[in-house]
Amino acid sequence: GAVVSQHPSRVICKSGTSVKIECRSLDFQATTMFWYRQFPKQSLMLMATSNEGSKATYEQGVEKDKFLINHASLTLSTLTVASAHPEDSSFYICSARAASGSQETQYFGPGTRLLVL
Amino acid sequence: GEDVEQSLFLSVREGDSSVINCTYTDSSSTYLYWYKQEPGAGLQLLTYIFSNMDMKQDQRLTVLLNKKDKHLSLRIADTQTGDSAIYFCAESLSGGSYIPTFGRGTSLIVHP
């Protein structure tokens, strides 16, 4: 089946530093990737949709200068949390939609746990 | 209210059947999904159903859709301890990007 990886799986950083999270589709090409944020015991909140080669589309209330998304290739999207603060601590999950095949399904990565001290 | 609603907890005994319920508000939903999330992990798509279907069965999983009442359920037969996880219901629309809207998840606890 389609596999999506995320790196790192867990990161702890000091307040004010920037953190980059990678999302890769390992065995398929993804024209569209999605970034979600999940708070404890909460649902997934869609942050942004990224299409390869174009600017990401951010959901209302998500700061694009804070959460920088780059979809550099058909297999890689990165989320950079700029100048992270403790309130940015969360579980970040990416998903990818295959370039071919059914458009109604997404494949999720295992998530990245971010803790900002 | 929320677009997709689920009860937050369900506790069952190993070997029994589990039924997780979900209601949604958008009558134009085209696809309805069930995802499973184990602790500290991402989401795994378990199954999904197209809105013109009433039922879908896949091994131990049975999905029932009542489109009139906008009610979706997931039945897990012979529930095992490995089924303990959070189960998310989600809906998406065809006219657009198929981006799912998730419920808050039902935490299923299976005890011996």
mmCIF file with all atom_site columns, C-alpha atoms in Angstrom:
data_model
loop_
_atom_site.group_PDB
_atom_site.id
_atom_site.type_symbol
_atom_site.label_atom_id
_atom_site.label_alt_id
_atom_site.label_comp_id
_atom_site.label_asym_id
_atom_site.label_entity_id
_atom_site.label_seq_id
_atom_site.pdbx_PDB_ins_code
_atom_site.Cartn_x
_atom_site.Cartn_y
_atom_site.Cartn_z
_atom_site.occupancy
_atom_site.B_iso_or_equiv
_atom_site.pdbx_formal_charge
_atom_site.auth_seq_id
_atom_site.auth_comp_id
_atom_site.auth_asym_id
_atom_site.auth_atom_id
_atom_site.pdbx_PDB_model_num
ATOM 1   C CA . GLY A 1 1   ? 0.000   0.000   0.000   1.00 0.00 ? 1   GLY A CA 1
ATOM 2   C CA . ALA A 1 2   ? 0.939   3.673   -0.198  1.00 0.00 ? 2   ALA A CA 1
ATOM 3   C CA . VAL A 1 3   ? 3.431   4.734   2.460   1.00 0.00 ? 3   VAL A CA 1
ATOM 4   C CA . VAL A 1 4   ? 3.992   8.211   3.810   1.00 0.00 ? 4   VAL A CA 1
ATOM 5   C CA . SER A 1 5   ? 6.863   8.953   6.146   1.00 0.00 ? 5   SER A CA 1
ATOM 6   C CA . GLN A 1 6   ? 7.582   11.910  8.382   1.00 0.00 ? 6   GLN A CA 1
ATOM 7   C CA . HIS A 1 7   ? 10.846  13.047  9.850   1.00 0.00 ? 7   HIS A CA 1
ATOM 8   C CA . PRO A 1 8   ? 11.581  13.615  12.612  1.00 0.00 ? 8   PRO A CA 1
ATOM 9   C CA . SER A 1 9   ? 9.066   11.606  14.596  1.00 0.00 ? 9   SER A CA 1
ATOM 10  C CA . ARG A 1 10  ? 9.728   13.655  17.678  1.00 0.00 ? 10  ARG A CA 1
ATOM 11  C CA . VAL A 1 11  ? 11.500  16.944  18.307  1.00 0.00 ? 11  VAL A CA 1
ATOM 12  C CA . ILE A 1 12  ? 12.155  19.026  21.366  1.00 0.00 ? 12  ILE A CA 1
ATOM 13  C CA . CYS A 1 13  ? 13.449  22.534  20.874  1.00 0.00 ? 13  CYS A CA 1
ATOM 14  C CA . LYS A 1 14  ? 13.941  25.793  22.676  1.00 0.00 ? 14  LYS A CA 1
ATOM 15  C CA . SER A 1 15  ? 11.551  28.669  22.230  1.00 0.00 ? 15  SER A CA 1
ATOM 16  C CA . GLY A 1 16  ? 12.562  30.883  19.334  1.00 0.00 ? 16  GLY A CA 1
ATOM 17  C CA . THR A 1 17  ? 14.148  28.221  17.165  1.00 0.00 ? 17  THR A CA 1
ATOM 18  C CA . SER A 1 18  ? 12.760  27.064  13.842  1.00 0.00 ? 18  SER A CA 1
ATOM 19  C CA . VAL A 1 19  ? 11.823  23.478  13.247  1.00 0.00 ? 19  VAL A CA 1
ATOM 20  C CA . LYS A 1 20  ? 11.508  21.731  9.903   1.00 0.00 ? 20  LYS A CA 1
ATOM 21  C CA . ILE A 1 21  ? 9.332   18.665  9.445   1.00 0.00 ? 21  ILE A CA 1
ATOM 22  C CA . GLU A 1 22  ? 9.563   16.557  6.307   1.00 0.00 ? 22  GLU A CA 1
ATOM 23  C CA . CYS A 1 23  ? 6.772   14.560  4.742   1.00 0.00 ? 23  CYS A CA 1
ATOM 24  C CA . ARG A 1 24  ? 7.626   12.044  2.037   1.00 0.00 ? 24  ARG A CA 1
ATOM 25  C CA . SER A 1 25  ? 5.556   9.759   -0.115  1.00 0.00 ? 25  SER A CA 1
ATOM 26  C CA . LEU A 1 26  ? 7.756   6.700   -0.428  1.00 0.00 ? 26  LEU A CA 1
ATOM 27  C CA . ASP A 1 27  ? 6.186   4.639   -3.169  1.00 0.00 ? 27  ASP A CA 1
ATOM 28  C CA . PHE A 1 28  ? 3.977   7.017   -5.064  1.00 0.00 ? 28  PHE A CA 1
ATOM 29  C CA . GLN A 1 29  ? 3.926   10.525  -6.445  1.00 0.00 ? 29  GLN A CA 1
ATOM 30  C CA . ALA A 1 30  ? 1.807   13.008  -4.545  1.00 0.00 ? 30  ALA A CA 1
ATOM 31  C CA . THR A 1 31  ? 0.528   16.061  -6.345  1.00 0.00 ? 31  THR A CA 1
ATOM 32  C CA . THR A 1 32  ? -1.158  17.254  -3.204  1.00 0.00 ? 32  THR A CA 1
ATOM 33  C CA . MET A 1 33  ? -0.066  17.037  0.397   1.00 0.00 ? 33  MET A CA 1
ATOM 34  C CA . PHE A 1 34  ? -1.912  18.195  3.471   1.00 0.00 ? 34  PHE A CA 1
ATOM 35  C CA . TRP A 1 35  ? -0.680  19.335  6.850   1.00 0.00 ? 35  TRP A CA 1
ATOM 36  C CA . TYR A 1 36  ? -2.749  18.796  9.964   1.00 0.00 ? 36  TYR A CA 1
ATOM 37  C CA . ARG A 1 37  ? -2.342  19.685  13.574  1.00 0.00 ? 37  ARG A CA 1
ATOM 38  C CA . GLN A 1 38  ? -3.805  17.590  16.332  1.00 0.00 ? 38  GLN A CA 1
ATOM 39  C CA . PHE A 1 39  ? -4.255  18.693  19.912  1.00 0.00 ? 39  PHE A CA 1
ATOM 40  C CA . PRO A 1 40  ? -4.625  16.123  22.702  1.00 0.00 ? 40  PRO A CA 1
ATOM 41  C CA . LYS A 1 41  ? -7.961  14.375  22.554  1.00 0.00 ? 41  LYS A CA 1
ATOM 42  C CA . GLN A 1 42  ? -9.015  16.566  19.660  1.00 0.00 ? 42  GLN A CA 1
ATOM 43  C CA . SER A 1 43  ? -9.682  16.032  16.020  1.00 0.00 ? 43  SER A CA 1
ATOM 44  C CA . LEU A 1 44  ? -7.286  16.843  13.214  1.00 0.00 ? 44  LEU A CA 1
ATOM 45  C CA . MET A 1 45  ? -7.258  20.458  12.174  1.00 0.00 ? 45  MET A CA 1
ATOM 46  C CA . LEU A 1 46  ? -6.314  21.065  8.566   1.00 0.00 ? 46  LEU A CA 1
ATOM 47  C CA . MET A 1 47  ? -3.634  23.724  8.433   1.00 0.00 ? 47  MET A CA 1
ATOM 48  C CA . ALA A 1 48  ? -2.828  23.931  4.749   1.00 0.00 ? 48  ALA A CA 1
ATOM 49  C CA . THR A 1 49  ? -2.941  22.205  1.415   1.00 0.00 ? 49  THR A CA 1
ATOM 50  C CA . SER A 1 50  ? 0.175   22.156  -0.710  1.00 0.00 ? 50  SER A CA 1
ATOM 51  C CA . ASN A 1 51  ? 0.431   21.388  -4.374  1.00 0.00 ? 51  ASN A CA 1
ATOM 52  C CA . GLU A 1 52  ? 3.729   20.577  -5.984  1.00 0.00 ? 52  GLU A CA 1
ATOM 53  C CA . GLY A 1 53  ? 5.297   23.612  -7.563  1.00 0.00 ? 53  GLY A CA 1
ATOM 54  C CA . SER A 1 54  ? 2.821   26.169  -6.269  1.00 0.00 ? 54  SER A CA 1
ATOM 55  C CA . LYS A 1 55  ? 2.125   28.104  -3.103  1.00 0.00 ? 55  LYS A CA 1
ATOM 56  C CA . ALA A 1 56  ? 0.300   26.416  -0.293  1.00 0.00 ? 56  ALA A CA 1
ATOM 57  C CA . THR A 1 57  ? -3.299  27.259  0.507   1.00 0.00 ? 57  THR A CA 1
ATOM 58  C CA . TYR A 1 58  ? -3.732  27.997  4.184   1.00 0.00 ? 58  TYR A CA 1
ATOM 59  C CA . GLU A 1 59  ? -6.873  27.516  6.219   1.00 0.00 ? 59  GLU A CA 1
ATOM 60  C CA . GLN A 1 60  ? -8.413  30.452  7.969   1.00 0.00 ? 60  GLN A CA 1
ATOM 61  C CA . GLY A 1 61  ? -6.563  31.387  11.133  1.00 0.00 ? 61  GLY A CA 1
ATOM 62  C CA . VAL A 1 62  ? -3.309  29.672  10.182  1.00 0.00 ? 62  VAL A CA 1
ATOM 63  C CA . GLU A 1 63  ? -0.395  32.081  9.886   1.00 0.00 ? 63  GLU A CA 1
ATOM 64  C CA . LYS A 1 64  ? 1.480   31.421  6.677   1.00 0.00 ? 64  LYS A CA 1
ATOM 65  C CA . ASP A 1 65  ? 4.529   33.305  7.918   1.00 0.00 ? 65  ASP A CA 1
ATOM 66  C CA . LYS A 1 66  ? 4.617   31.101  10.963  1.00 0.00 ? 66  LYS A CA 1
ATOM 67  C CA . PHE A 1 67  ? 4.018   27.784  9.268   1.00 0.00 ? 67  PHE A CA 1
ATOM 68  C CA . LEU A 1 68  ? 6.059   27.775  6.078   1.00 0.00 ? 68  LEU A CA 1
ATOM 69  C CA . ILE A 1 69  ? 5.223   25.042  3.618   1.00 0.00 ? 69  ILE A CA 1
ATOM 70  C CA . ASN A 1 70  ? 7.319   24.032  0.660   1.00 0.00 ? 70  ASN A CA 1
ATOM 71  C CA . HIS A 1 71  ? 6.232   21.289  -1.716  1.00 0.00 ? 71  HIS A CA 1
ATOM 72  C CA . ALA A 1 72  ? 9.473   20.937  -3.606  1.00 0.00 ? 72  ALA A CA 1
ATOM 73  C CA . SER A 1 73  ? 8.814   17.737  -5.469  1.00 0.00 ? 73  SER A CA 1
ATOM 74  C CA . LEU A 1 74  ? 6.151   15.132  -6.094  1.00 0.00 ? 74  LEU A CA 1
ATOM 75  C CA . THR A 1 75  ? 7.414   13.145  -3.131  1.00 0.00 ? 75  THR A CA 1
ATOM 76  C CA . LEU A 1 76  ? 8.406   15.765  -0.574  1.00 0.00 ? 76  LEU A CA 1
ATOM 77  C CA . SER A 1 77  ? 6.688   18.520  1.354   1.00 0.00 ? 77  SER A CA 1
ATOM 78  C CA . THR A 1 78  ? 8.188   20.365  4.304   1.00 0.00 ? 78  THR A CA 1
ATOM 79  C CA . LEU A 1 79  ? 6.587   22.301  7.114   1.00 0.00 ? 79  LEU A CA 1
ATOM 80  C CA . THR A 1 80  ? 8.791   24.785  8.939   1.00 0.00 ? 80  THR A CA 1
ATOM 81  C CA . VAL A 1 81  ? 7.554   26.182  12.209  1.00 0.00 ? 81  VAL A CA 1
ATOM 82  C CA . ALA A 1 82  ? 9.286   29.535  12.358  1.00 0.00 ? 82  ALA A CA 1
ATOM 83  C CA . SER A 1 83  ? 10.422  30.864  15.733  1.00 0.00 ? 83  SER A CA 1
ATOM 84  C CA . ALA A 1 84  ? 8.542   28.189  17.599  1.00 0.00 ? 84  ALA A CA 1
ATOM 85  C CA . HIS A 1 85  ? 6.894   28.957  20.923  1.00 0.00 ? 85  HIS A CA 1
ATOM 86  C CA . PRO A 1 86  ? 5.413   26.654  23.556  1.00 0.00 ? 86  PRO A CA 1
ATOM 87  C CA . GLU A 1 87  ? 1.913   27.142  22.162  1.00 0.00 ? 87  GLU A CA 1
ATOM 88  C CA . ASP A 1 88  ? 3.138   25.562  18.924  1.00 0.00 ? 88  ASP A CA 1
ATOM 89  C CA . SER A 1 89  ? 3.705   22.291  20.752  1.00 0.00 ? 89  SER A CA 1
ATOM 90  C CA . SER A 1 90  ? 1.458   19.761  19.123  1.00 0.00 ? 90  SER A CA 1
ATOM 91  C CA . PHE A 1 91  ? 1.252   16.654  16.986  1.00 0.00 ? 91  PHE A CA 1
ATOM 92  C CA . TYR A 1 92  ? 1.690   17.486  13.317  1.00 0.00 ? 92  TYR A CA 1
ATOM 93  C CA . ILE A 1 93  ? 0.476   14.999  10.728  1.00 0.00 ? 93  ILE A CA 1
ATOM 94  C CA . CYS A 1 94  ? 0.865   15.146  6.988   1.00 0.00 ? 94  CYS A CA 1
ATOM 95  C CA . SER A 1 95  ? -1.078  13.269  4.370   1.00 0.00 ? 95  SER A CA 1
ATOM 96  C CA . ALA A 1 96  ? -0.631  12.808  0.668   1.00 0.00 ? 96  ALA A CA 1
ATOM 97  C CA . ARG A 1 97  ? -2.917  12.218  -2.249  1.00 0.00 ? 97  ARG A CA 1
ATOM 98  C CA . ALA A 1 98  ? -1.609  10.138  -5.116  1.00 0.00 ? 98  ALA A CA 1
ATOM 99  C CA . ALA A 1 99  ? -1.152  11.738  -8.503  1.00 0.00 ? 99  ALA A CA 1
ATOM 100 C CA . SER A 1 100 ? -2.895  8.781   -10.054 1.00 0.00 ? 100 SER A CA 1
ATOM 101 C CA . GLY A 1 101 ? -5.696  6.687   -8.725  1.00 0.00 ? 101 GLY A CA 1
ATOM 102 C CA . SER A 1 102 ? -8.611  7.605   -6.505  1.00 0.00 ? 102 SER A CA 1
ATOM 103 C CA . GLN A 1 103 ? -8.839  11.251  -5.497  1.00 0.00 ? 103 GLN A CA 1
ATOM 104 C CA . GLU A 1 104 ? -11.023 10.545  -2.521  1.00 0.00 ? 104 GLU A CA 1
ATOM 105 C CA . THR A 1 105 ? -8.341  8.910   -0.400  1.00 0.00 ? 105 THR A CA 1
ATOM 106 C CA . GLN A 1 106 ? -5.356  10.274  1.421   1.00 0.00 ? 106 GLN A CA 1
ATOM 107 C CA . TYR A 1 107 ? -2.491  8.433   3.018   1.00 0.00 ? 107 TYR A CA 1
ATOM 108 C CA . PHE A 1 108 ? -1.301  9.694   6.359   1.00 0.00 ? 108 PHE A CA 1
ATOM 109 C CA . GLY A 1 109 ? 2.140   9.907   7.795   1.00 0.00 ? 109 GLY A CA 1
ATOM 110 C CA . PRO A 1 110 ? 2.918   8.686   11.310  1.00 0.00 ? 110 PRO A CA 1
ATOM 111 C CA . GLY A 1 111 ? 3.033   12.211  12.718  1.00 0.00 ? 111 GLY A CA 1
ATOM 112 C CA . THR A 1 112 ? 5.668   14.406  14.361  1.00 0.00 ? 112 THR A CA 1
ATOM 113 C CA . ARG A 1 113 ? 5.456   15.303  18.008  1.00 0.00 ? 113 ARG A CA 1
ATOM 114 C CA . LEU A 1 114 ? 6.789   18.820  18.598  1.00 0.00 ? 114 LEU A CA 1
ATOM 115 C CA . LEU A 1 115 ? 7.560   20.060  22.090  1.00 0.00 ? 115 LEU A CA 1
ATOM 116 C CA . VAL A 1 116 ? 8.751   23.627  22.461  1.00 0.00 ? 116 VAL A CA 1
ATOM 117 C CA . LEU A 1 117 ? 10.301  24.469  25.809  1.00 0.00 ? 117 LEU A CA 1
ATOM 118 C CA . GLY B 2 1   ? -22.536 22.208  16.458  1.00 0.00 ? 1   GLY B CA 1
ATOM 119 C CA . GLU B 2 2   ? -19.703 20.356  14.881  1.00 0.00 ? 2   GLU B CA 1
ATOM 120 C CA . ASP B 2 3   ? -19.953 19.026  11.356  1.00 0.00 ? 3   ASP B CA 1
ATOM 121 C CA . VAL B 2 4   ? -19.069 15.491  12.381  1.00 0.00 ? 4   VAL B CA 1
ATOM 122 C CA . GLU B 2 5   ? -19.943 14.205  15.818  1.00 0.00 ? 5   GLU B CA 1
ATOM 123 C CA . GLN B 2 6   ? -18.895 11.079  17.637  1.00 0.00 ? 6   GLN B CA 1
ATOM 124 C CA . SER B 2 7   ? -19.108 9.849   21.179  1.00 0.00 ? 7   SER B CA 1
ATOM 125 C CA . LEU B 2 8   ? -15.727 10.158  22.858  1.00 0.00 ? 8   LEU B CA 1
ATOM 126 C CA . PHE B 2 9   ? -15.370 6.789   24.544  1.00 0.00 ? 9   PHE B CA 1
ATOM 127 C CA . LEU B 2 10  ? -16.413 3.174   24.103  1.00 0.00 ? 10  LEU B CA 1
ATOM 128 C CA . SER B 2 11  ? -15.399 0.279   26.295  1.00 0.00 ? 11  SER B CA 1
ATOM 129 C CA . VAL B 2 12  ? -15.989 -3.343  25.272  1.00 0.00 ? 12  VAL B CA 1
ATOM 130 C CA . ARG B 2 13  ? -14.934 -6.777  26.381  1.00 0.00 ? 13  ARG B CA 1
ATOM 131 C CA . GLU B 2 14  ? -12.580 -8.789  24.217  1.00 0.00 ? 14  GLU B CA 1
ATOM 132 C CA . GLY B 2 15  ? -14.535 -10.992 21.846  1.00 0.00 ? 15  GLY B CA 1
ATOM 133 C CA . ASP B 2 16  ? -17.626 -8.812  21.853  1.00 0.00 ? 16  ASP B CA 1
ATOM 134 C CA . SER B 2 17  ? -18.691 -6.616  18.959  1.00 0.00 ? 17  SER B CA 1
ATOM 135 C CA . SER B 2 18  ? -17.986 -2.892  19.025  1.00 0.00 ? 18  SER B CA 1
ATOM 136 C CA . VAL B 2 19  ? -20.217 -0.345  17.382  1.00 0.00 ? 19  VAL B CA 1
ATOM 137 C CA . ILE B 2 20  ? -18.921 3.172   16.931  1.00 0.00 ? 20  ILE B CA 1
ATOM 138 C CA . ASN B 2 21  ? -21.440 5.752   15.822  1.00 0.00 ? 21  ASN B CA 1
ATOM 139 C CA . CYS B 2 22  ? -21.070 9.015   13.953  1.00 0.00 ? 22  CYS B CA 1
ATOM 140 C CA . THR B 2 23  ? -23.432 11.704  12.743  1.00 0.00 ? 23  THR B CA 1
ATOM 141 C CA . TYR B 2 24  ? -22.694 14.334  10.148  1.00 0.00 ? 24  TYR B CA 1
ATOM 142 C CA . THR B 2 25  ? -24.487 17.439  9.014   1.00 0.00 ? 25  THR B CA 1
ATOM 143 C CA . ASP B 2 26  ? -23.669 17.923  5.341   1.00 0.00 ? 26  ASP B CA 1
ATOM 144 C CA . SER B 2 27  ? -26.205 16.059  3.268   1.00 0.00 ? 27  SER B CA 1
ATOM 145 C CA . SER B 2 28  ? -24.052 16.504  0.182   1.00 0.00 ? 28  SER B CA 1
ATOM 146 C CA . SER B 2 29  ? -21.253 14.437  1.684   1.00 0.00 ? 29  SER B CA 1
ATOM 147 C CA . THR B 2 30  ? -20.065 12.023  -0.931  1.00 0.00 ? 30  THR B CA 1
ATOM 148 C CA . TYR B 2 31  ? -17.569 9.858   0.885   1.00 0.00 ? 31  TYR B CA 1
ATOM 149 C CA . LEU B 2 32  ? -17.577 8.796   4.511   1.00 0.00 ? 32  LEU B CA 1
ATOM 150 C CA . TYR B 2 33  ? -14.505 7.360   6.115   1.00 0.00 ? 33  TYR B CA 1
ATOM 151 C CA . TRP B 2 34  ? -13.318 5.514   9.160   1.00 0.00 ? 34  TRP B CA 1
ATOM 152 C CA . TYR B 2 35  ? -9.746  6.012   10.276  1.00 0.00 ? 35  TYR B CA 1
ATOM 153 C CA . LYS B 2 36  ? -7.869  4.326   13.109  1.00 0.00 ? 36  LYS B CA 1
ATOM 154 C CA . GLN B 2 37  ? -5.187  6.052   15.154  1.00 0.00 ? 37  GLN B CA 1
ATOM 155 C CA . GLU B 2 38  ? -3.013  4.088   17.541  1.00 0.00 ? 38  GLU B CA 1
ATOM 156 C CA . PRO B 2 39  ? -1.193  5.947   20.339  1.00 0.00 ? 39  PRO B CA 1
ATOM 157 C CA . GLY B 2 40  ? 1.460   8.294   19.029  1.00 0.00 ? 40  GLY B CA 1
ATOM 158 C CA . ALA B 2 41  ? 0.849   7.332   15.411  1.00 0.00 ? 41  ALA B CA 1
ATOM 159 C CA . GLY B 2 42  ? -0.756  8.772   12.314  1.00 0.00 ? 42  GLY B CA 1
ATOM 160 C CA . LEU B 2 43  ? -4.067  7.795   10.866  1.00 0.00 ? 43  LEU B CA 1
ATOM 161 C CA . GLN B 2 44  ? -4.729  4.567   9.078   1.00 0.00 ? 44  GLN B CA 1
ATOM 162 C CA . LEU B 2 45  ? -7.610  4.446   6.644   1.00 0.00 ? 45  LEU B CA 1
ATOM 163 C CA . LEU B 2 46  ? -9.739  1.465   7.632   1.00 0.00 ? 46  LEU B CA 1
ATOM 164 C CA . THR B 2 47  ? -12.522 1.749   5.128   1.00 0.00 ? 47  THR B CA 1
ATOM 165 C CA . TYR B 2 48  ? -14.724 4.215   3.351   1.00 0.00 ? 48  TYR B CA 1
ATOM 166 C CA . ILE B 2 49  ? -18.129 4.178   1.795   1.00 0.00 ? 49  ILE B CA 1
ATOM 167 C CA . PHE B 2 50  ? -19.635 6.065   -1.080  1.00 0.00 ? 50  PHE B CA 1
ATOM 168 C CA . SER B 2 51  ? -22.824 7.854   -0.178  1.00 0.00 ? 51  SER B CA 1
ATOM 169 C CA . ASN B 2 52  ? -25.006 5.809   -2.519  1.00 0.00 ? 52  ASN B CA 1
ATOM 170 C CA . MET B 2 53  ? -24.178 2.660   -0.564  1.00 0.00 ? 53  MET B CA 1
ATOM 171 C CA . ASP B 2 54  ? -25.967 1.431   2.549   1.00 0.00 ? 54  ASP B CA 1
ATOM 172 C CA . MET B 2 55  ? -23.435 -1.066  3.761   1.00 0.00 ? 55  MET B CA 1
ATOM 173 C CA . LYS B 2 56  ? -19.901 -2.174  3.227   1.00 0.00 ? 56  LYS B CA 1
ATOM 174 C CA . GLN B 2 57  ? -18.257 -5.172  4.802   1.00 0.00 ? 57  GLN B CA 1
ATOM 175 C CA . ASP B 2 58  ? -14.563 -5.930  4.977   1.00 0.00 ? 58  ASP B CA 1
ATOM 176 C CA . GLN B 2 59  ? -13.594 -8.926  7.101   1.00 0.00 ? 59  GLN B CA 1
ATOM 177 C CA . ARG B 2 60  ? -14.392 -7.961  10.710  1.00 0.00 ? 60  ARG B CA 1
ATOM 178 C CA . LEU B 2 61  ? -15.506 -4.465  9.792   1.00 0.00 ? 61  LEU B CA 1
ATOM 179 C CA . THR B 2 62  ? -19.015 -3.510  8.765   1.00 0.00 ? 62  THR B CA 1
ATOM 180 C CA . VAL B 2 63  ? -19.952 0.033   7.851   1.00 0.00 ? 63  VAL B CA 1
ATOM 181 C CA . LEU B 2 64  ? -23.603 1.050   7.831   1.00 0.00 ? 64  LEU B CA 1
ATOM 182 C CA . LEU B 2 65  ? -24.808 4.308   6.350   1.00 0.00 ? 65  LEU B CA 1
ATOM 183 C CA . ASN B 2 66  ? -28.217 5.832   6.949   1.00 0.00 ? 66  ASN B CA 1
ATOM 184 C CA . LYS B 2 67  ? -28.172 8.761   4.595   1.00 0.00 ? 67  LYS B CA 1
ATOM 185 C CA . LYS B 2 68  ? -31.610 9.967   5.613   1.00 0.00 ? 68  LYS B CA 1
ATOM 186 C CA . ASP B 2 69  ? -30.542 10.339  9.232   1.00 0.00 ? 69  ASP B CA 1
ATOM 187 C CA . LYS B 2 70  ? -26.936 11.253  8.316   1.00 0.00 ? 70  LYS B CA 1
ATOM 188 C CA . HIS B 2 71  ? -25.720 8.465   10.526  1.00 0.00 ? 71  HIS B CA 1
ATOM 189 C CA . LEU B 2 72  ? -22.674 6.297   9.992   1.00 0.00 ? 72  LEU B CA 1
ATOM 190 C CA . SER B 2 73  ? -21.569 3.378   12.100  1.00 0.00 ? 73  SER B CA 1
ATOM 191 C CA . LEU B 2 74  ? -18.585 1.071   12.258  1.00 0.00 ? 74  LEU B CA 1
ATOM 192 C CA . ARG B 2 75  ? -19.049 -2.388  13.673  1.00 0.00 ? 75  ARG B CA 1
ATOM 193 C CA . ILE B 2 76  ? -16.002 -4.406  14.652  1.00 0.00 ? 76  ILE B CA 1
ATOM 194 C CA . ALA B 2 77  ? -16.781 -8.064  15.140  1.00 0.00 ? 77  ALA B CA 1
ATOM 195 C CA . ASP B 2 78  ? -14.852 -10.187 17.658  1.00 0.00 ? 78  ASP B CA 1
ATOM 196 C CA . THR B 2 79  ? -13.043 -7.153  19.052  1.00 0.00 ? 79  THR B CA 1
ATOM 197 C CA . GLN B 2 80  ? -9.451  -7.765  20.089  1.00 0.00 ? 80  GLN B CA 1
ATOM 198 C CA . THR B 2 81  ? -7.128  -5.865  22.400  1.00 0.00 ? 81  THR B CA 1
ATOM 199 C CA . GLY B 2 82  ? -5.210  -4.762  19.308  1.00 0.00 ? 82  GLY B CA 1
ATOM 200 C CA . ASP B 2 83  ? -8.296  -2.901  18.201  1.00 0.00 ? 83  ASP B CA 1
ATOM 201 C CA . SER B 2 84  ? -7.861  -0.463  21.085  1.00 0.00 ? 84  SER B CA 1
ATOM 202 C CA . ALA B 2 85  ? -7.293  2.897   19.421  1.00 0.00 ? 85  ALA B CA 1
ATOM 203 C CA . ILE B 2 86  ? -9.021  6.116   18.502  1.00 0.00 ? 86  ILE B CA 1
ATOM 204 C CA . TYR B 2 87  ? -11.426 5.827   15.600  1.00 0.00 ? 87  TYR B CA 1
ATOM 205 C CA . PHE B 2 88  ? -12.168 8.894   13.528  1.00 0.00 ? 88  PHE B CA 1
ATOM 206 C CA . CYS B 2 89  ? -15.193 9.342   11.356  1.00 0.00 ? 89  CYS B CA 1
ATOM 207 C CA . ALA B 2 90  ? -14.782 11.773  8.436   1.00 0.00 ? 90  ALA B CA 1
ATOM 208 C CA . GLU B 2 91  ? -16.772 13.065  5.499   1.00 0.00 ? 91  GLU B CA 1
ATOM 209 C CA . SER B 2 92  ? -15.748 14.673  2.256   1.00 0.00 ? 92  SER B CA 1
ATOM 210 C CA . LEU B 2 93  ? -17.449 16.233  -0.717  1.00 0.00 ? 93  LEU B CA 1
ATOM 211 C CA . SER B 2 94  ? -16.821 15.400  -4.331  1.00 0.00 ? 94  SER B CA 1
ATOM 212 C CA . GLY B 2 95  ? -17.349 18.926  -5.558  1.00 0.00 ? 95  GLY B CA 1
ATOM 213 C CA . GLY B 2 96  ? -14.002 20.235  -4.542  1.00 0.00 ? 96  GLY B CA 1
ATOM 214 C CA . SER B 2 97  ? -10.953 18.692  -3.146  1.00 0.00 ? 97  SER B CA 1
ATOM 215 C CA . TYR B 2 98  ? -12.203 15.644  -1.217  1.00 0.00 ? 98  TYR B CA 1
ATOM 216 C CA . ILE B 2 99  ? -10.570 17.036  1.880   1.00 0.00 ? 99  ILE B CA 1
ATOM 217 C CA . PRO B 2 100 ? -12.106 15.148  4.790   1.00 0.00 ? 100 PRO B CA 1
ATOM 218 C CA . THR B 2 101 ? -13.675 16.832  7.777   1.00 0.00 ? 101 THR B CA 1
ATOM 219 C CA . PHE B 2 102 ? -12.940 14.789  10.861  1.00 0.00 ? 102 PHE B CA 1
ATOM 220 C CA . GLY B 2 103 ? -14.880 14.110  13.996  1.00 0.00 ? 103 GLY B CA 1
ATOM 221 C CA . ARG B 2 104 ? -13.149 14.287  17.358  1.00 0.00 ? 104 ARG B CA 1
ATOM 222 C CA . GLY B 2 105 ? -12.591 10.568  17.487  1.00 0.00 ? 105 GLY B CA 1
ATOM 223 C CA . THR B 2 106 ? -13.933 7.747   19.630  1.00 0.00 ? 106 THR B CA 1
ATOM 224 C CA . SER B 2 107 ? -11.492 6.138   21.986  1.00 0.00 ? 107 SER B CA 1
ATOM 225 C CA . LEU B 2 108 ? -12.140 2.387   21.955  1.00 0.00 ? 108 LEU B CA 1
ATOM 226 C CA . ILE B 2 109 ? -10.890 0.478   24.966  1.00 0.00 ? 109 ILE B CA 1
ATOM 227 C CA . VAL B 2 110 ? -10.937 -3.296  24.793  1.00 0.00 ? 110 VAL B CA 1
ATOM 228 C CA . HIS B 2 111 ? -10.529 -5.088  28.075  1.00 0.00 ? 111 HIS B CA 1
ATOM 229 C CA . PRO B 2 112 ? -10.032 -8.817  28.715  1.00 0.00 ? 112 PRO B CA 1
#
